[in-house]
XYZ file of C-alpha atoms in Angstrom:
579
model
C 18.979 -36.338 14.252
C 20.700 -38.131 17.198
C 19.196 -39.388 20.411
C 19.974 -37.535 23.591
C 22.528 -39.497 25.559
C 21.034 -38.653 28.932
C 17.310 -38.732 28.291
C 15.085 -40.186 25.572
C 13.232 -37.976 23.099
C 10.036 -36.863 24.836
C 7.061 -34.729 24.013
C 8.747 -31.830 25.770
C 11.699 -32.125 23.464
C 9.340 -31.999 20.535
C 7.831 -28.926 22.138
C 11.306 -27.412 22.360
C 11.759 -28.244 18.669
C 8.492 -26.483 17.916
C 9.674 -23.508 19.984
C 12.918 -23.428 18.029
C 11.027 -23.516 14.754
C 8.733 -20.758 16.027
C 11.735 -18.603 16.920
C 13.095 -19.199 13.405
C 9.760 -18.182 11.923
C 9.684 -15.038 14.070
C 13.220 -14.175 12.988
C 12.302 -14.565 9.327
C 9.204 -12.461 9.922
C 11.300 -9.680 11.445
C 13.552 -9.792 8.390
C 10.578 -9.572 6.046
C 8.990 -6.753 8.055
C 11.818 -4.680 9.526
C 11.169 -1.413 11.346
C 10.821 1.296 8.752
C 12.233 4.679 9.624
C 14.134 6.097 6.658
C 15.905 9.388 7.147
C 16.868 10.043 3.570
C 17.260 13.654 2.367
C 15.069 14.898 -0.471
C 16.396 13.532 -3.749
C 15.512 14.443 -7.308
C 15.965 11.583 -9.741
C 18.318 12.508 -12.581
C 16.482 12.945 -15.853
C 13.058 12.814 -14.202
C 10.203 14.807 -15.699
C 9.042 17.961 -13.919
C 7.040 17.509 -10.726
C 3.916 19.312 -9.636
C 3.564 20.657 -6.126
C 0.793 19.724 -3.759
C -2.247 21.932 -3.788
C -2.733 24.535 -1.062
C -4.057 23.676 2.363
C -6.789 26.345 2.431
C -8.892 28.207 -0.088
C -6.785 30.648 -2.005
C -3.469 29.007 -1.064
C -0.782 28.841 -3.728
C 1.182 25.593 -4.141
C 4.926 25.772 -3.805
C 7.215 25.600 -6.815
C 7.610 22.360 -8.726
C 10.873 20.843 -9.783
C 11.773 22.389 -13.108
C 8.669 24.572 -13.301
C 7.612 27.915 -11.897
C 4.352 28.062 -9.983
C 1.513 30.133 -11.452
C -0.507 32.573 -9.375
C -3.595 30.533 -8.650
C -7.011 32.043 -8.113
C -8.858 31.097 -4.902
C -9.420 27.357 -4.896
C -12.757 25.736 -5.569
C -13.624 22.086 -5.011
C -16.198 19.787 -6.514
C -17.226 16.555 -4.807
C -18.865 13.341 -6.018
C -20.349 10.956 -3.461
C -20.995 7.273 -4.112
C -23.352 6.255 -1.262
C -21.963 3.648 1.136
C -18.748 3.405 -0.861
C -16.546 6.459 -1.319
C -16.410 10.151 -2.192
C -13.806 12.163 -4.060
C -13.010 15.843 -4.538
C -11.333 17.605 -7.438
C -9.515 20.935 -7.033
C -9.567 23.848 -9.454
C -5.795 24.099 -8.971
C -4.405 22.077 -11.902
C -7.676 20.134 -12.014
C -6.093 17.426 -9.850
C -7.713 14.991 -7.458
C -7.739 16.434 -3.951
C -9.204 13.964 -1.429
C -10.873 10.559 -1.230
C -13.154 9.442 1.618
C -14.151 5.857 2.374
C -17.819 5.868 3.355
C -18.451 2.176 4.008
C -19.519 1.503 7.578
C -16.434 -0.583 8.316
C -14.081 2.348 7.718
C -15.994 5.158 9.399
C -14.439 6.619 12.517
C -17.430 5.562 14.608
C -20.481 3.369 14.257
C -23.634 4.558 12.530
C -24.521 6.081 9.148
C -23.939 9.628 10.399
C -20.407 8.917 11.594
C -17.547 10.784 9.969
C -16.163 9.133 6.832
C -12.563 7.926 6.777
C -10.381 10.504 4.966
C -8.286 7.903 3.189
C -6.544 10.235 0.705
C -5.698 13.696 1.996
C -3.391 16.646 1.547
C -0.044 16.918 3.278
C -0.299 18.645 6.636
C 2.255 19.546 9.320
C -0.290 18.432 11.938
C -0.612 14.888 10.568
C -0.265 12.328 13.383
C -0.800 9.204 11.303
C 0.433 8.040 7.926
C -1.807 9.067 5.042
C -2.079 8.576 1.307
C -1.508 11.813 -0.590
C -3.671 12.561 -3.604
C -2.396 10.834 -6.767
C -1.245 13.241 -9.469
C -1.685 12.781 -13.218
C 0.820 15.257 -14.629
C 0.656 16.656 -18.152
C 3.622 18.285 -19.840
C 3.739 20.081 -23.192
C 7.222 19.883 -24.594
C 9.534 20.205 -21.592
C 7.186 22.334 -19.475
C 4.611 21.099 -16.992
C 1.123 22.395 -17.760
C -0.303 24.148 -14.704
C -3.130 26.586 -14.072
C -6.686 27.140 -12.915
C -9.404 24.811 -14.120
C -13.138 25.423 -14.279
C -15.072 22.625 -12.579
C -18.375 21.159 -13.710
C -19.934 17.827 -12.929
C -22.729 15.311 -12.647
C -23.700 12.779 -9.990
C -20.939 10.429 -11.121
C -18.254 12.640 -12.646
C -16.310 15.891 -12.443
C -15.065 17.714 -15.540
C -12.186 20.173 -15.110
C -11.486 22.480 -18.109
C -8.573 24.784 -18.862
C -7.491 26.749 -21.924
C -3.802 27.547 -22.322
C -3.834 30.591 -24.566
C -0.067 30.661 -25.021
C 0.103 27.090 -26.281
C -3.313 27.250 -27.980
C -4.387 24.113 -26.168
C -7.667 23.134 -24.518
C -7.371 20.594 -21.686
C -10.095 18.564 -20.018
C -9.630 16.306 -17.044
C -12.613 14.042 -16.471
C -13.026 11.956 -13.314
C -15.773 9.338 -13.596
C -16.870 6.749 -11.051
C -15.666 3.364 -12.323
C -17.745 0.265 -12.884
C -15.934 -1.640 -10.132
C -15.713 -0.644 -6.430
C -13.302 2.119 -5.433
C -12.205 2.922 -8.982
C -12.099 6.162 -10.947
C -11.633 6.494 -14.677
C -9.280 9.454 -15.158
C -9.460 10.866 -18.689
C -7.212 13.541 -20.156
C -8.482 15.199 -23.376
C -6.202 17.504 -25.361
C -7.481 19.668 -28.216
C -4.941 21.511 -30.364
C -6.367 24.959 -31.184
C -3.279 26.097 -33.055
C -1.647 25.440 -36.413
C 1.445 23.568 -35.177
C 1.625 20.058 -33.699
C 2.082 19.796 -29.927
C 4.066 17.059 -28.211
C 2.800 15.986 -24.809
C 3.999 13.763 -22.001
C 2.207 12.121 -19.078
C 3.259 10.653 -15.776
C 1.367 9.514 -12.716
C 2.621 9.974 -9.175
C 1.212 7.835 -6.380
C 2.298 9.268 -3.035
C 2.282 8.393 0.637
C 3.226 10.226 3.842
C 4.538 7.662 6.336
C 4.689 8.354 10.046
C 7.984 6.652 10.849
C 7.039 5.881 14.454
C 3.871 4.039 13.413
C 5.782 2.235 10.672
C 7.939 0.448 13.244
C 5.114 -1.951 14.090
C 5.025 -4.346 17.045
C 6.749 -7.602 17.910
C 5.434 -10.455 15.737
C 2.885 -8.138 14.060
C 3.561 -6.344 10.796
C 2.838 -2.610 11.020
C -0.422 -1.369 9.526
C 0.847 2.041 8.461
C 4.220 1.195 6.877
C 4.085 2.379 3.256
C 5.566 0.573 0.263
C 6.027 1.369 -3.405
C 4.694 -1.326 -5.725
C 4.954 -1.843 -9.467
C 3.649 -4.666 -11.635
C 6.097 -5.374 -14.449
C 7.223 -8.193 -16.725
C 9.131 -10.008 -13.967
C 6.206 -9.829 -11.534
C 5.349 -7.445 -8.728
C 8.148 -5.254 -7.393
C 7.633 -4.154 -3.796
C 9.964 -1.951 -1.752
C 9.536 -0.371 1.656
C 10.409 3.245 2.286
C 13.649 2.245 4.023
C 14.675 0.026 1.089
C 13.948 2.784 -1.419
C 15.983 5.231 0.663
C 18.928 2.815 0.795
C 18.836 2.154 -2.952
C 18.484 5.842 -3.623
C 21.512 6.635 -1.478
C 23.608 4.130 -3.441
C 22.621 5.701 -6.768
C 23.839 4.426 -10.105
C 22.473 1.032 -11.133
C 20.872 0.550 -7.715
C 18.393 3.365 -8.336
C 14.907 1.780 -8.068
C 13.761 2.341 -11.667
C 12.131 -0.365 -13.783
C 11.677 -0.293 -17.534
C 10.484 -3.836 -18.302
C 6.901 -3.140 -19.402
C 5.287 -1.820 -16.196
C 1.494 -2.135 -16.367
C 0.391 -0.550 -13.082
C 1.985 1.027 -10.045
C 1.004 2.414 -6.693
C 1.526 2.980 -2.991
C 0.170 0.667 -0.318
C 0.286 -0.321 3.318
C -1.033 -3.476 4.937
C -4.723 -2.729 4.337
C -5.089 0.071 1.759
C -3.629 1.245 -1.526
C -3.758 3.725 -4.390
C -2.736 2.405 -7.791
C -3.006 3.547 -11.396
C -3.068 1.265 -14.435
C -1.580 2.337 -17.750
C -3.837 2.428 -20.805
C -3.252 0.377 -23.966
C -0.450 2.755 -25.012
C 1.582 1.475 -22.079
C 4.169 2.912 -19.716
C 7.860 3.550 -20.221
C 9.148 3.165 -16.666
C 8.339 2.981 -12.986
C 10.403 4.673 -10.271
C 10.425 4.530 -6.473
C 11.593 7.708 -4.749
C 11.817 8.901 -1.132
C 11.862 12.637 -0.493
C 9.637 15.539 0.478
C 10.352 17.723 -2.553
C 9.802 14.883 -5.031
C 6.418 14.210 -3.430
C 5.463 17.846 -4.039
C 5.282 18.659 -0.318
C 6.448 22.116 0.750
C 8.364 22.722 3.967
C 5.280 24.373 5.440
C 3.236 21.227 4.755
C 5.817 18.733 6.040
C 5.116 16.893 9.297
C 7.942 15.969 11.711
C 9.023 12.323 11.755
C 7.434 11.689 8.356
C 8.891 10.049 5.263
C 7.389 10.852 1.854
C 7.347 8.008 -0.646
C 6.522 8.439 -4.347
C 5.888 5.852 -7.043
C 6.177 7.511 -10.453
C 4.735 5.751 -13.497
C 6.005 7.371 -16.696
C 3.253 6.932 -19.269
C 3.733 6.976 -23.018
C 3.183 10.412 -24.547
C 2.356 11.454 -28.077
C 1.603 14.286 -30.490
C -1.579 16.315 -30.975
C -1.952 17.500 -34.570
C -3.543 20.911 -35.359
C -7.321 20.716 -34.869
C -7.063 17.193 -33.465
C -8.391 15.958 -30.094
C -6.516 13.224 -28.235
C -8.140 11.341 -25.357
C -6.336 9.087 -22.847
C -8.098 7.197 -20.034
C -6.454 5.609 -16.996
C -7.998 3.601 -14.183
C -7.263 4.595 -10.599
C -7.958 2.325 -7.630
C -8.147 4.008 -4.229
C -9.436 1.867 -1.394
C -9.047 -1.240 0.778
C -7.052 -4.255 -0.391
C -9.997 -6.629 -0.726
C -9.185 -9.449 -3.127
C -12.569 -9.440 -4.866
C -12.389 -5.692 -5.521
C -8.766 -5.867 -6.688
C -9.476 -8.791 -9.001
C -12.326 -6.865 -10.606
C -9.990 -4.098 -11.791
C -8.536 -4.541 -15.257
C -5.705 -5.502 -14.948
C -6.068 -7.365 -11.662
C -4.352 -5.695 -8.710
C -4.672 -8.691 -6.378
C -0.896 -9.217 -6.266
C -0.772 -6.165 -3.983
C -2.066 -8.347 -1.113
C 1.162 -9.781 0.260
C 0.486 -13.207 1.769
C 4.092 -14.306 1.388
C 5.217 -17.720 0.166
C 1.945 -19.400 1.192
C -0.221 -17.206 -1.005
C -2.205 -20.018 -2.745
C -3.207 -21.483 0.624
C -4.007 -18.040 2.036
C -6.317 -17.137 -0.851
C -8.364 -20.291 -0.231
C -8.448 -19.629 3.510
C -9.602 -16.042 2.970
C -12.417 -17.262 0.721
C -13.459 -19.696 3.449
C -13.262 -16.930 6.063
C -15.577 -14.706 3.996
C -17.977 -17.628 3.508
C -18.168 -18.268 7.247
C -18.816 -14.552 7.796
C -21.720 -14.738 5.343
C -23.243 -17.431 7.585
C -22.470 -15.767 10.927
C -21.861 -12.011 10.534
C -19.108 -11.754 13.136
C -15.476 -11.927 12.048
C -14.308 -13.386 15.371
C -16.786 -16.254 15.006
C -15.696 -16.660 11.376
C -12.077 -16.985 12.560
C -13.070 -19.686 15.061
C -14.978 -21.603 12.381
C -12.044 -21.318 9.962
C -9.686 -22.574 12.672
C -12.037 -25.509 13.302
C -12.088 -26.297 9.568
C -8.285 -26.280 9.382
C -8.138 -28.455 12.512
C -10.468 -30.991 10.902
C -8.450 -31.032 7.680
C -5.227 -31.623 9.606
C -6.803 -34.180 11.947
C -4.922 -37.168 10.453
C -1.604 -35.435 11.097
C -2.447 -34.264 14.607
C -3.910 -37.684 15.429
C -0.597 -39.277 14.522
C 1.237 -36.695 16.606
C -0.908 -37.240 19.707
C -0.811 -41.007 19.230
C 2.973 -40.833 19.303
C 2.799 -38.662 22.431
C 0.516 -41.219 24.119
C 2.913 -44.044 23.233
C 5.826 -42.150 24.702
C 3.778 -41.470 27.829
C 3.200 -45.225 28.337
C 6.918 -45.898 28.082
C 7.972 -43.186 30.547
C 8.223 -45.472 33.627
C 10.336 -48.033 31.762
C 12.524 -45.316 30.220
C 13.188 -43.829 33.649
C 14.061 -47.297 34.926
C 16.583 -47.749 32.116
C 18.083 -44.327 32.793
C 18.563 -45.196 36.439
C 19.896 -48.686 35.723
C 22.389 -47.670 33.030
C 23.177 -44.103 34.138
C 26.898 -44.872 34.067
C 26.870 -46.665 30.688
C 25.641 -44.319 27.995
C 26.209 -46.693 25.102
C 24.242 -49.477 26.833
C 21.500 -46.971 27.690
C 21.150 -46.006 24.022
C 20.985 -49.650 22.992
C 18.401 -50.582 25.635
C 16.241 -47.551 24.773
C 16.222 -48.440 21.089
C 15.361 -52.021 21.971
C 12.465 -50.836 24.125
C 11.147 -48.636 21.276
C 11.404 -51.516 18.811
C 9.745 -53.993 21.150
C 6.741 -51.707 21.654
C 6.542 -50.509 18.028
C 7.201 -46.889 18.952
C 9.027 -44.407 16.717
C 10.427 -41.666 19.007
C 10.487 -39.226 16.087
C 6.973 -39.928 14.801
C 5.612 -36.816 16.538
C 8.087 -34.485 14.836
C 7.034 -35.000 11.221
C 3.380 -33.967 11.707
C 4.514 -30.768 13.446
C 6.790 -29.877 10.530
C 4.113 -30.728 7.955
C 1.457 -28.651 9.727
C 3.604 -25.552 10.179
C 3.042 -24.195 6.611
C -0.716 -24.601 7.074
C -0.815 -22.746 10.376
C 1.612 -20.090 9.148
C -0.672 -19.563 6.153
C -3.660 -19.218 8.465
C -1.687 -16.733 10.583
C -0.746 -14.701 7.478
C -4.326 -14.784 6.179
C -5.793 -13.352 9.365
C -3.051 -10.736 9.678
C -3.393 -9.516 6.059
C -7.195 -9.548 5.720
C -8.497 -5.970 5.539
C -11.891 -7.432 6.433
C -10.683 -7.406 10.064
C -9.805 -3.694 10.011
C -12.050 -2.002 12.616
C -14.129 -5.189 12.701
C -16.226 -5.597 15.846
C -15.894 -8.756 17.897
C -18.288 -7.528 20.550
C -17.907 -6.802 24.259
C -14.701 -4.818 24.817
C -13.014 -5.489 21.446
C -13.997 -3.085 18.683
C -11.138 -3.645 16.236
C -9.781 -7.114 15.491
C -6.774 -5.596 13.687
C -5.555 -3.979 16.937
C -4.383 -5.607 20.206
C -6.860 -6.400 22.965
C -6.970 -3.059 24.868
C -7.269 -4.773 28.254
C -5.163 -7.899 27.491
C -8.064 -10.143 28.495
C -7.736 -12.608 25.604
C -3.929 -13.009 25.936
C -4.250 -13.668 29.685
C -6.987 -16.261 29.124
C -4.807 -17.793 26.435
C -1.894 -17.952 28.895
C -4.022 -19.990 31.296
C -4.834 -22.488 28.563
C -1.144 -22.637 27.620
C -0.421 -23.806 31.184
C -3.239 -26.365 31.027
C -1.974 -27.686 27.707
C 1.512 -28.088 29.160
C 0.123 -30.070 32.115
C -1.454 -32.532 29.701
C 1.965 -33.414 28.288
C 4.061 -36.129 29.980
C 6.698 -34.794 32.405
C 10.346 -34.940 31.410
C 13.725 -34.004 32.837
C 14.487 -32.976 36.399
C 12.223 -30.908 38.620
C 13.757 -27.614 37.507
C 13.220 -28.455 33.822
C 9.627 -29.470 34.513
C 8.912 -26.162 36.268
C 10.445 -24.274 33.380
C 8.267 -26.118 30.886
C 5.173 -25.707 33.055
C 5.505 -21.995 33.834
C 8.253 -20.253 31.892
C 7.239 -21.313 28.381
C 3.523 -20.487 28.793
C 4.358 -17.128 30.367
C 6.791 -16.339 27.560
C 4.198 -17.183 24.903
C 1.591 -15.139 26.768
C 3.907 -12.132 26.724
C 4.296 -12.562 22.965
C 0.501 -12.544 22.554
C -0.071 -9.256 24.408
C 0.571 -7.022 21.422
C -0.722 -9.192 18.609
C -3.885 -8.093 16.780
C -6.957 -9.418 18.597
C -7.980 -11.389 15.493
C -4.748 -13.388 15.655
C -5.180 -14.014 19.377
C -8.717 -15.301 18.696
C -7.243 -17.746 16.175
C -4.465 -18.944 18.519
C -6.934 -19.260 21.413
C -9.351 -21.314 19.306
C -6.524 -23.508 18.021
C -5.220 -24.043 21.566
C -8.655 -25.035 22.898
C -9.142 -27.488 20.047
C -5.674 -28.898 20.691
C -6.454 -29.351 24.408
C -9.702 -31.141 23.587
C -7.974 -33.462 21.141
C -5.064 -34.154 23.478
C -7.394 -34.887 26.417
C -9.373 -37.333 24.274
C -6.223 -39.104 23.102
C -4.894 -39.337 26.672
C -8.149 -40.908 27.881
C -8.217 -43.289 24.914
C -4.648 -44.329 25.597
C -5.406 -44.894 29.294
C -8.450 -46.991 28.452
C -6.445 -49.061 25.963
C -3.653 -49.793 28.452
C -4.250 -53.263 29.955
C -4.569 -53.349 33.740
C -2.213 -55.919 35.304
C -4.092 -58.817 36.910
C -2.603 -60.021 40.202
C -1.250 -63.569 39.972
C -3.300 -66.139 41.932
C -1.569 -68.311 44.434
C -1.378 -72.076 43.855
C -4.044 -74.102 45.550
């Protein structure tokens, strides 16, 4: 780094450096979270097993044809529901005995406050009237030989399970699908039992399809804020977690050949997620053969009549290991399905752990610790906005040695400003002499002009991790702050917090020593704060609360350091005349 030939390094230049680093961070963020609006045509993966169609929209509806399989004439549909109080509810359809819907019943996710408020329909059927992205019901497909097994199932159940039974007379096979509430939150144990009633062995295959309907407009997100409703396919395999957005899958799919998103290195679980929610299915001990990511309406089992305009349909297919059912034998396979919010504690409790689905980025270890601290603060004061402020205060205290060094350097530079300006005026026509005199002045006073830069660089990962933690925490989804803010994951509806923050930006700038000519000072005093305020307008309110708290703490610390520096500066004593 070289010294400026016309003016010494000042706090404003360090601010410009911080701005440049912030712009770089924003650019990287935009690369990591690009607008997602794939327009890929329906594609059928070569060699893929037959697909099932989505169930009908109304009682008695008949699903459309599946890929490679003719659709049976279904009887009028019946549904059976299981409700887990204050957690979730699920429905099973008589058509194919497949899962139909999942509701989240926890107070945080209801559409309004109160126990009687409507539950959040988290997993739903495809609909042409859909205005927002939605998870489609996961399918656990069973094939006998090369044909997909389809038909009407008889539904029975208990308070914690639904049993769907079907007898295929032609194949002499009895099938049971059992859905049982899991031992951990938001999980279902999905069991498939096959009983061979004939005299010949039957070969069977299984695959799971996790599906999402993405509203492409909502998936575009906002400046500096990752979109909530952008869907991604995820797969945990030997090399770690594979994650691809709908637009990436569409691009890879269009290339074909070796670029086709298909993974065969020991996948253990797979699913569909967005920023806050997910559906995922874990393979049993028999394992899975492959995992595929596919974009397309037909592959997702959505008929033209069910398709919504401006919607992309993303499917994650987990091909499970099949087997053979000997005559008179019963084979049972159980798989664990997770369908709910991406809360780390709940995801860790699933075997295997699904916590890798929470994407904190490169600062994940720091973010996990910060999220634990955030939850702890919430347990003390049950308000997430207050918890954010307390977490920000904790981080500020932990980084106090670094910020103290930064502000100390700023105070030192402030004391030297009059002498620096004198040197600039005296040697304005001799740049080499000016550089030499400035360095001599720094050395004489024990000031390092770059001492304030290093703390800023060292603190950036910490504050970026805090930013990522607050943005990714599903705990803030529809979380009340109070007053006019009812959802910390959405922007302030009246822009009150960003405007207040803008005022404190201006105050913070005034506390810094002036630099440059009058025009540059006005730009630093007004343009930069106004620009940052504009960037804050569309950030989630939870992030604005964090930035506001951090700014206030920074102003308090800077004011204290300025007063301490003023008090420590010796006051010149007038020389007495000789007597």
